Short mmCIF file of C-alpha atoms and ligand atoms in Angstrom, two decimals:
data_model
loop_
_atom_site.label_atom_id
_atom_site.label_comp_id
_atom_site.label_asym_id
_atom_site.label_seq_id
_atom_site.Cartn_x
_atom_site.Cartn_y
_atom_site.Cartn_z
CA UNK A 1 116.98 104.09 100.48
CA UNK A 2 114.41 106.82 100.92
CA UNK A 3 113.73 106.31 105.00
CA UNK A 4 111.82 103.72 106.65
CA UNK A 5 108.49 103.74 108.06
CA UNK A 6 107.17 104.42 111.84
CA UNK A 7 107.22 100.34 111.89
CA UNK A 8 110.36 99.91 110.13
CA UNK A 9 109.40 99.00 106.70
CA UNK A 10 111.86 100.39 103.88
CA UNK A 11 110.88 103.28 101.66
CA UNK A 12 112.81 102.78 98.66
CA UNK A 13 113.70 105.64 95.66
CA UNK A 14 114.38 105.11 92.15
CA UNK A 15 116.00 107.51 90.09
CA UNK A 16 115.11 106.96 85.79
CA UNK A 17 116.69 109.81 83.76
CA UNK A 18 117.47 110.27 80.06
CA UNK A 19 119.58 111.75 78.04
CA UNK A 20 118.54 114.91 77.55
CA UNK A 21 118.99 115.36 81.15
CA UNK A 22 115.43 115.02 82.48
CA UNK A 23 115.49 112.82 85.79
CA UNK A 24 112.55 111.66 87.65
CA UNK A 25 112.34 110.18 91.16
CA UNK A 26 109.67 107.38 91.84
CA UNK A 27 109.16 106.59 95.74
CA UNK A 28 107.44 103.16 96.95
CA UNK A 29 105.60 105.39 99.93
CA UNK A 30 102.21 106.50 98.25
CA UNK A 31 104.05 105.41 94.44
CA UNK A 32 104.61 109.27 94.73
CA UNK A 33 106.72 111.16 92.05
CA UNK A 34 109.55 112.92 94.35
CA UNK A 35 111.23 114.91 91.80
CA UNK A 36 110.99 115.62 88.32
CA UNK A 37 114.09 117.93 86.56
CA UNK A 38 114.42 119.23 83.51
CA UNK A 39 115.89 121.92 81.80
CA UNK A 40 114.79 125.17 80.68
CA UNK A 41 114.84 127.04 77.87
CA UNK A 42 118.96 127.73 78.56
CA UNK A 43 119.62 124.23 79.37
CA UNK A 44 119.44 124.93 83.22
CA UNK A 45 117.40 122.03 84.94
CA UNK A 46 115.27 122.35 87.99
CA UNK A 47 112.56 120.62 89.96
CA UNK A 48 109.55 121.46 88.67
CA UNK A 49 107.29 118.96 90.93
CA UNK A 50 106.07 120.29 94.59
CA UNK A 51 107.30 117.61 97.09
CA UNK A 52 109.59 116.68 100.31
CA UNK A 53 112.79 116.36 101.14
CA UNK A 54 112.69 113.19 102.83
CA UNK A 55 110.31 110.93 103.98
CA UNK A 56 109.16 112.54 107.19
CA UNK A 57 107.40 115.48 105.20
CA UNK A 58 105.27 112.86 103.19
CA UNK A 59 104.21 111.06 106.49
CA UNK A 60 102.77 114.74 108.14
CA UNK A 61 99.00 114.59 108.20
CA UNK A 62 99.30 117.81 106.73
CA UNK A 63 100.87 116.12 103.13
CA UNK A 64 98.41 117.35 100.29
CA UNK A 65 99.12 114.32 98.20
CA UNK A 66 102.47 115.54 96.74
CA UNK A 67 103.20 113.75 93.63
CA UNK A 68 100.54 110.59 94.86
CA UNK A 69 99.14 108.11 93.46
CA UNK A 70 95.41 108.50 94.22
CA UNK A 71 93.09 105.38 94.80
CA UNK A 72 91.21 103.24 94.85
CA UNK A 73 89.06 106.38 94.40
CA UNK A 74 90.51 110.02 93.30
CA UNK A 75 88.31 112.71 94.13
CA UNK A 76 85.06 112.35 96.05
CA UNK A 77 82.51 110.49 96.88
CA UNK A 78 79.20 112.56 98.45
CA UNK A 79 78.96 111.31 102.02
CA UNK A 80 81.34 108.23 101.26
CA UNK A 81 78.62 106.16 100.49
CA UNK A 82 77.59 104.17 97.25
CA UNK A 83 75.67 101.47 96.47
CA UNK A 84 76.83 98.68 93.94
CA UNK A 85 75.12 95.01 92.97
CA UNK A 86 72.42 96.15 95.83
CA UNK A 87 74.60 96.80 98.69
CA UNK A 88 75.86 100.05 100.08
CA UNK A 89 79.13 101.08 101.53
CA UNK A 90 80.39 103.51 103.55
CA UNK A 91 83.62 104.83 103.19
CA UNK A 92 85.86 107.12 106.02
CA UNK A 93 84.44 110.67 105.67
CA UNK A 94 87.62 112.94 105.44
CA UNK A 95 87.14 116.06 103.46
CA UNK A 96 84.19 117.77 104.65
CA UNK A 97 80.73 115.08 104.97
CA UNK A 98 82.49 113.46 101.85
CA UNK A 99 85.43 111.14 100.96
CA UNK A 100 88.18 112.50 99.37
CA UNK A 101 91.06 110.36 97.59
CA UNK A 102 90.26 106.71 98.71
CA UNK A 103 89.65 107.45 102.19
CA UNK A 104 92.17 108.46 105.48
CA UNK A 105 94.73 105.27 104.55
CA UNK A 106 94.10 105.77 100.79
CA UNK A 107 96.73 104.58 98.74
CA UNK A 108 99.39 107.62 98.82
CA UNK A 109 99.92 106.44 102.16
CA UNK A 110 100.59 103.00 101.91
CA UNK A 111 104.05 101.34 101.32
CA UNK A 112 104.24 100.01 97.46
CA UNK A 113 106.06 96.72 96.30
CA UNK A 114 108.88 97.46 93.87
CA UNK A 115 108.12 95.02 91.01
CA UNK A 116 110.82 96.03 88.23
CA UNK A 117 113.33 98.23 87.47
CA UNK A 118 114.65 98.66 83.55
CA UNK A 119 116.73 100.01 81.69
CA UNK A 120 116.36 99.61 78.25
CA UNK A 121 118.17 101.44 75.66
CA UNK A 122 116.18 104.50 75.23
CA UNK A 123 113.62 104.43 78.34
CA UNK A 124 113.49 103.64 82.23
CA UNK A 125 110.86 102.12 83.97
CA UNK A 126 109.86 101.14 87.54
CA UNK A 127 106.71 99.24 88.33
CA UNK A 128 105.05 99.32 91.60
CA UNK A 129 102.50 97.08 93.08
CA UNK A 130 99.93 97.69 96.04
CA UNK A 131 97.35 94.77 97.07
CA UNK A 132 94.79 96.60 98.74
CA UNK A 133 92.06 93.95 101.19
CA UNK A 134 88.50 93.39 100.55
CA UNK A 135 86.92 96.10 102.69
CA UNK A 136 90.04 98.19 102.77
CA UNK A 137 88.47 102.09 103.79
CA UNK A 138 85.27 100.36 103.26
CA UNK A 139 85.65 99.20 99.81
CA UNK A 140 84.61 95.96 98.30
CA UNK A 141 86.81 93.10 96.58
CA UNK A 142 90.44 92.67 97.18
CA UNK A 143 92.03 94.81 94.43
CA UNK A 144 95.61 94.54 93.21
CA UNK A 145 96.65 97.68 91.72
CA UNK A 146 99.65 98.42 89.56
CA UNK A 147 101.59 101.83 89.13
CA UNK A 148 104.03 101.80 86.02
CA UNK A 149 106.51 105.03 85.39
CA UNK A 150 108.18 104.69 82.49
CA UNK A 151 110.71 108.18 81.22
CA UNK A 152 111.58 107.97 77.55
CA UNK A 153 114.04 109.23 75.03
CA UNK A 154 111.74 112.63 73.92
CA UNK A 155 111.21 113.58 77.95
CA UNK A 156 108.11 111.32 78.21
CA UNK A 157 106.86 110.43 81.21
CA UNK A 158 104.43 107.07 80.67
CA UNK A 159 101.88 106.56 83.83
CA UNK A 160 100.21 102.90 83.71
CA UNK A 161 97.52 102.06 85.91
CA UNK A 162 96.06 98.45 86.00
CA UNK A 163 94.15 96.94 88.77
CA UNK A 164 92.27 93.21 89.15
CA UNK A 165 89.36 92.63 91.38
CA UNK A 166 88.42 89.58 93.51
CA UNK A 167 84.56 91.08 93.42
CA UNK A 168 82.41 93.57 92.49
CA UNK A 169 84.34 97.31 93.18
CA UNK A 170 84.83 100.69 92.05
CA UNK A 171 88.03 102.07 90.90
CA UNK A 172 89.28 105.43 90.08
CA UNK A 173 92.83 105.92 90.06
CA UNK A 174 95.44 109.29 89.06
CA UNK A 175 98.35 111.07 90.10
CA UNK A 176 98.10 114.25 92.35
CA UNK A 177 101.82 115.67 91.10
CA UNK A 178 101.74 119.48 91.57
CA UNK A 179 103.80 121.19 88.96
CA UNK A 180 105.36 124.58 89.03
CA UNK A 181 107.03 124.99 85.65
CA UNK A 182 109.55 127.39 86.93
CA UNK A 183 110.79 125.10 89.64
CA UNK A 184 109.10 123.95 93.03
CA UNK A 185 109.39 126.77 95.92
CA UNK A 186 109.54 129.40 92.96
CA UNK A 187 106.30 131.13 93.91
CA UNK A 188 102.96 131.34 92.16
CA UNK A 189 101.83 129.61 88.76
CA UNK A 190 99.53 132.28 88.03
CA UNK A 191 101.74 133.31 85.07
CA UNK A 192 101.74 129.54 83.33
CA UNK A 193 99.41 129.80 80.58
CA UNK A 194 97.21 126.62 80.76
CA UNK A 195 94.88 125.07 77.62
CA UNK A 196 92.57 122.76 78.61
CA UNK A 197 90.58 121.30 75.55
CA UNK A 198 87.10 121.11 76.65
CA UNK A 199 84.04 122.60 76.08
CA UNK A 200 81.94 121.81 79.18
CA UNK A 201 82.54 121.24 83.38
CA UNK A 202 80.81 119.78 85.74
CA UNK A 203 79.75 121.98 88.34
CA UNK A 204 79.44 121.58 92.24
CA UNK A 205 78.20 122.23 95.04
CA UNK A 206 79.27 124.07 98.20
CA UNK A 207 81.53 120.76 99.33
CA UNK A 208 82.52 120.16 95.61
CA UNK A 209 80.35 117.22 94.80
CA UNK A 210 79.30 117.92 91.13
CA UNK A 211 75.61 118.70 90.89
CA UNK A 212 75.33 116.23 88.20
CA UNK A 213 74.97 118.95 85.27
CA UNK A 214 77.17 119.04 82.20
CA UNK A 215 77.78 123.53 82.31
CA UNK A 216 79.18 125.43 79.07
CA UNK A 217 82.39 126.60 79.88
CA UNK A 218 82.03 130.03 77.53
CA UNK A 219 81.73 132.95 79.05
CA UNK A 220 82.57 131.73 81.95
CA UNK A 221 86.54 131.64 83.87
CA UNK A 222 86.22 127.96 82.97
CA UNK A 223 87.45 128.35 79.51
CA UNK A 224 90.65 127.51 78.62
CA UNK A 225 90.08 126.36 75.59
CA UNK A 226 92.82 129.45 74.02
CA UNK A 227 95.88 129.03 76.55
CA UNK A 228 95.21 131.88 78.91
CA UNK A 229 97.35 132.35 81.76
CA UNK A 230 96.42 130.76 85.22
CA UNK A 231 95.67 133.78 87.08
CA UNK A 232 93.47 135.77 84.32
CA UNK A 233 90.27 134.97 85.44
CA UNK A 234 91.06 133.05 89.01
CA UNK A 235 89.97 135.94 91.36
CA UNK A 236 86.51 136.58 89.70
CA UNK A 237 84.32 137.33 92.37
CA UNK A 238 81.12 136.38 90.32
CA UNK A 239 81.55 133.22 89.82
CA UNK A 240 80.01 130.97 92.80
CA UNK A 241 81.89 128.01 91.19
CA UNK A 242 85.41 129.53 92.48
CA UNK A 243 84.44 130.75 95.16
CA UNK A 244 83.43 127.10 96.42
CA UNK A 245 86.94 126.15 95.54
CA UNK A 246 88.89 129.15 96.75
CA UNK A 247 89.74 128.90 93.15
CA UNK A 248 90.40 126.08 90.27
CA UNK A 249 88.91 122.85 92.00
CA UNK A 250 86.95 121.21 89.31
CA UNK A 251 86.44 118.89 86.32
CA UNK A 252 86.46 119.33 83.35
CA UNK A 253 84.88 117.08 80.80
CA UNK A 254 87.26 116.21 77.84
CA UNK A 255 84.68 113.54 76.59
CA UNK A 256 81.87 112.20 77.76
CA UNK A 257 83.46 108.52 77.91
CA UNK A 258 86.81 107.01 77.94
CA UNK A 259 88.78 106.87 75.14
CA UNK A 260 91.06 104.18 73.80
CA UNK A 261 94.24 105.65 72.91
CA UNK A 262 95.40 108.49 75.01
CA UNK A 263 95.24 112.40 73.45
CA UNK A 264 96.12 115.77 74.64
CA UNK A 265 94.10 116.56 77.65
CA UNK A 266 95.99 119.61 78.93
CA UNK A 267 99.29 122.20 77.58
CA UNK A 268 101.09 124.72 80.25
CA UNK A 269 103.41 126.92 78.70
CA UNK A 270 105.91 128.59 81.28
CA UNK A 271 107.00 132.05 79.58
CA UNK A 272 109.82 132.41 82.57
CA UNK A 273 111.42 129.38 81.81
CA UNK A 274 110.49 128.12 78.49
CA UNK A 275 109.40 124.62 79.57
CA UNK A 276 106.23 123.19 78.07
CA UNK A 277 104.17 120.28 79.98
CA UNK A 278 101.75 118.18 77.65
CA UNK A 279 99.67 116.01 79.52
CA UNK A 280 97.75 113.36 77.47
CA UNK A 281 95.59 110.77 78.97
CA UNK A 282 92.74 108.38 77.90
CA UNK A 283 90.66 109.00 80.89
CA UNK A 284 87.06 111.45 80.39
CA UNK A 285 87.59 113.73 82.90
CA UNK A 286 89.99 116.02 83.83
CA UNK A 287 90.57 117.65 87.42
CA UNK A 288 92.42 121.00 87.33
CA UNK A 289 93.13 121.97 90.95
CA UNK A 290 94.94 125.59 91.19
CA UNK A 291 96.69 124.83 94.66
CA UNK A 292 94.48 126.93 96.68
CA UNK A 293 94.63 125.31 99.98
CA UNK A 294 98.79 125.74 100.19
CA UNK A 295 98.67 127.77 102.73
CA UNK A 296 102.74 128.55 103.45
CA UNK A 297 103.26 125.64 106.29
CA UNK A 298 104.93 123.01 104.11
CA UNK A 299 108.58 123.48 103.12
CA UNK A 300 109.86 121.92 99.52
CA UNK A 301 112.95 120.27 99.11
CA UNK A 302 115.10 123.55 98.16
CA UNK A 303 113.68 125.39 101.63
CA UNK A 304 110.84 127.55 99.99
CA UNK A 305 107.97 127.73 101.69
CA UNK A 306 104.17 126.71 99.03
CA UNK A 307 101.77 129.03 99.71
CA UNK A 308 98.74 129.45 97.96
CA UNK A 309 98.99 129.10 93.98
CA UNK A 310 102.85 127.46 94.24
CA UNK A 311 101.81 124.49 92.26
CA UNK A 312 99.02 123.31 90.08
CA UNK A 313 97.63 119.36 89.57
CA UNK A 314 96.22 118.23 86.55
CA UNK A 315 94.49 114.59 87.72
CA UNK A 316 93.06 112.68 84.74
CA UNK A 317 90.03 110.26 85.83
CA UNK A 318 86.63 109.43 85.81
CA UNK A 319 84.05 112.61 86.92
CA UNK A 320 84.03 112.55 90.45
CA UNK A 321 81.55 111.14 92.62
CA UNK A 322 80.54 108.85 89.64
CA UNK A 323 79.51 106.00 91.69
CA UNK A 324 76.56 108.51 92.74
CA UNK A 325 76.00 110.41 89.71
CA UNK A 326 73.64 108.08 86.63
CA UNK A 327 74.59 110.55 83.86
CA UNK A 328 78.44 110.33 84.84
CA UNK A 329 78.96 106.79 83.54
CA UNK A 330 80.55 104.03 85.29
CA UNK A 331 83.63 103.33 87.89
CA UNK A 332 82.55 99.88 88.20
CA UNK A 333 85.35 96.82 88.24
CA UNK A 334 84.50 93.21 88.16
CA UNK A 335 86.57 90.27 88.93
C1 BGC B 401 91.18 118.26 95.46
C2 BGC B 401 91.33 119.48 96.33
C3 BGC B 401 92.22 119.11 97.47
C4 BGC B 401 93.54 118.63 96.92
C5 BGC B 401 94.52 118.21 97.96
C6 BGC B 401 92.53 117.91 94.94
O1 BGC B 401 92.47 116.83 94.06
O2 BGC B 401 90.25 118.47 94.44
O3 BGC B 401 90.09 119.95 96.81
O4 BGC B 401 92.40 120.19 98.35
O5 BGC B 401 93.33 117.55 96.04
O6 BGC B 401 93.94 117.47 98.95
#
């Protein structure tokens, strides 16, 4: 029992751990990740995912996505309109002139069905369903959109995403955890050394719509293609790019097309604590937001304070605004 909703609907938790003492809590509200422990390097475990105590923090208008699963569209959309089959939609404008995340009821906000719960004998799983309504935040087709956690024996944590249409839609969906290696409410990540494997980004403008370019990311504080700590290059005043995004806020482009079998997309290496996060995903793109807009308001579930730089999120998806953008590919789902 994780609360219950202004109208009284339950908000239920589920707890999967392994052996090896990692746990991770899975929430129906938003099919957020809550917590995630594991140990360090001396077998001491903490939380190393930004979130809320309880459910009252996640319902605040002021909730960054902690932990969220993003949809139906992560990232933005210029102006929140796009045109598909010949007809053109307009989606709720809520991050600048632009949609951000699915809209102001995206999915992180909505109450999930708990489908399963398992336990086999060397992995836990929940699966989570949401049916979102044709012309839910403006989007076409009914869409029924599954969310599948699964921890395993070697501190795995499997994220599933399937989703059906009943016509014509777009679909971009990922998980907004913020991770602080050395545990949430810890202070700044600027020391976590960060490898992203790829060789070009996809610049933006002032509002962070991508300009439609594919940009070199040598020479520039874009390249982390040698692990190189967070901060290194995060406060260089030349480049326009970071200034737009009060630091990280961009794509980068791992390939220029999905893949079929997931591969290492990202590597953070904590020196502090000795933990190590791999992130592998089959998706092109990959978001790497630096937590610049924690701005010390919210409170974590130890009583810390996130302010700016307390957490990163690594979102694997399609480029954004690729509903808008010919040279980005497609975000298109048919029935
Ligand atoms: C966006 C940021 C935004 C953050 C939280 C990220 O995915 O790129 O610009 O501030 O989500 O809303």
């Amino acid at each position: 029992d994780f609360g219950k909703m202004p109208d009284g609907t339950e908000v239920q938790a589920v707890t999967l751990r392994n052996d090896r003492g990692v746990m991770v809590r899975v929430i129906t509200y938003g099919a957020r990740v809550q917590e995630v422990v594991t140990p360090d390097r001396n077998g001491h475990g903490a939380d190393i995912a930004l979130g809320f105590a309880s459910l009252q923090g996640y319902l605040g208008r002021s909730d960054p996505y902690f932990g969220a699963t993003v949809g139906r569209f992560a990232n933005r959309i210029a102006r929140g309109r796009f045109t598909l089959d010949g007809h053109t939609y307009q989606l709720p404008i809520n991050d600048g002139p632009n949609s951000l995340h699915g809209g102001t009821m995206g999915f992180d906000r909505r109450v999930w069905t708990l489908l399963t719960v398992k336990q086999g004998p060397s992995f836990a799983s929940v699966r989570l369903r949401y049916v979102s309504p044709d012309g839910d935040q403006g989007y076409p087709g009914a869409l029924t959109a599954t969310a599948t956690y699964t921890l395993d024996d070697h501190d795995r944590l499997h994220i599933d995403y399937r989703a059906t249409t009943t016509a014509p839609t777009i679909v971009n969906l990922s998980n907004h955890t913020y991770w602080n290696l050395s545990g949430e409410g810890s202070g700044s990540v600027t020391h976590e050394r960060l490898m992203i494997p790829a060789a070009e980004f996809t610049p933006v403008d002032a509002t962070l719509i991508p300009t439609g370019a594919f940009s070199p990311v040598a020479g520039t504080p874009f390249d982390f293609r040698q692990p190189k700590a967070i901060g290194r290059d995060i406060r260089d005043g030349r480049s326009q790019q970071l200034l737009f995004g009060r630091g990280y806020d961009i794509n980068w482009v791992i390939s220029r097309h999905a893949v079929a079998v997931p591969r290492l997309v990202a590597r953070v290496v904590d020196p502090r604590s000795g933990r190590v996060l791999e992130l592998a995903s089959n998706q092109p793109g990959l978001h790497f937001y630096s937590g610049n807009f924690l701005d010390g308001s919210l409170v974590g579930p130890a009583g810390h304070t996130y302010r700016q730089g307390g957490g990163f999120a690594l979102e694997p998806q399609v480029f954004p605004d690729t509903p808008n953008q010919p040279a980005f590919g497609s975000a298109i789902l048919r029935p």
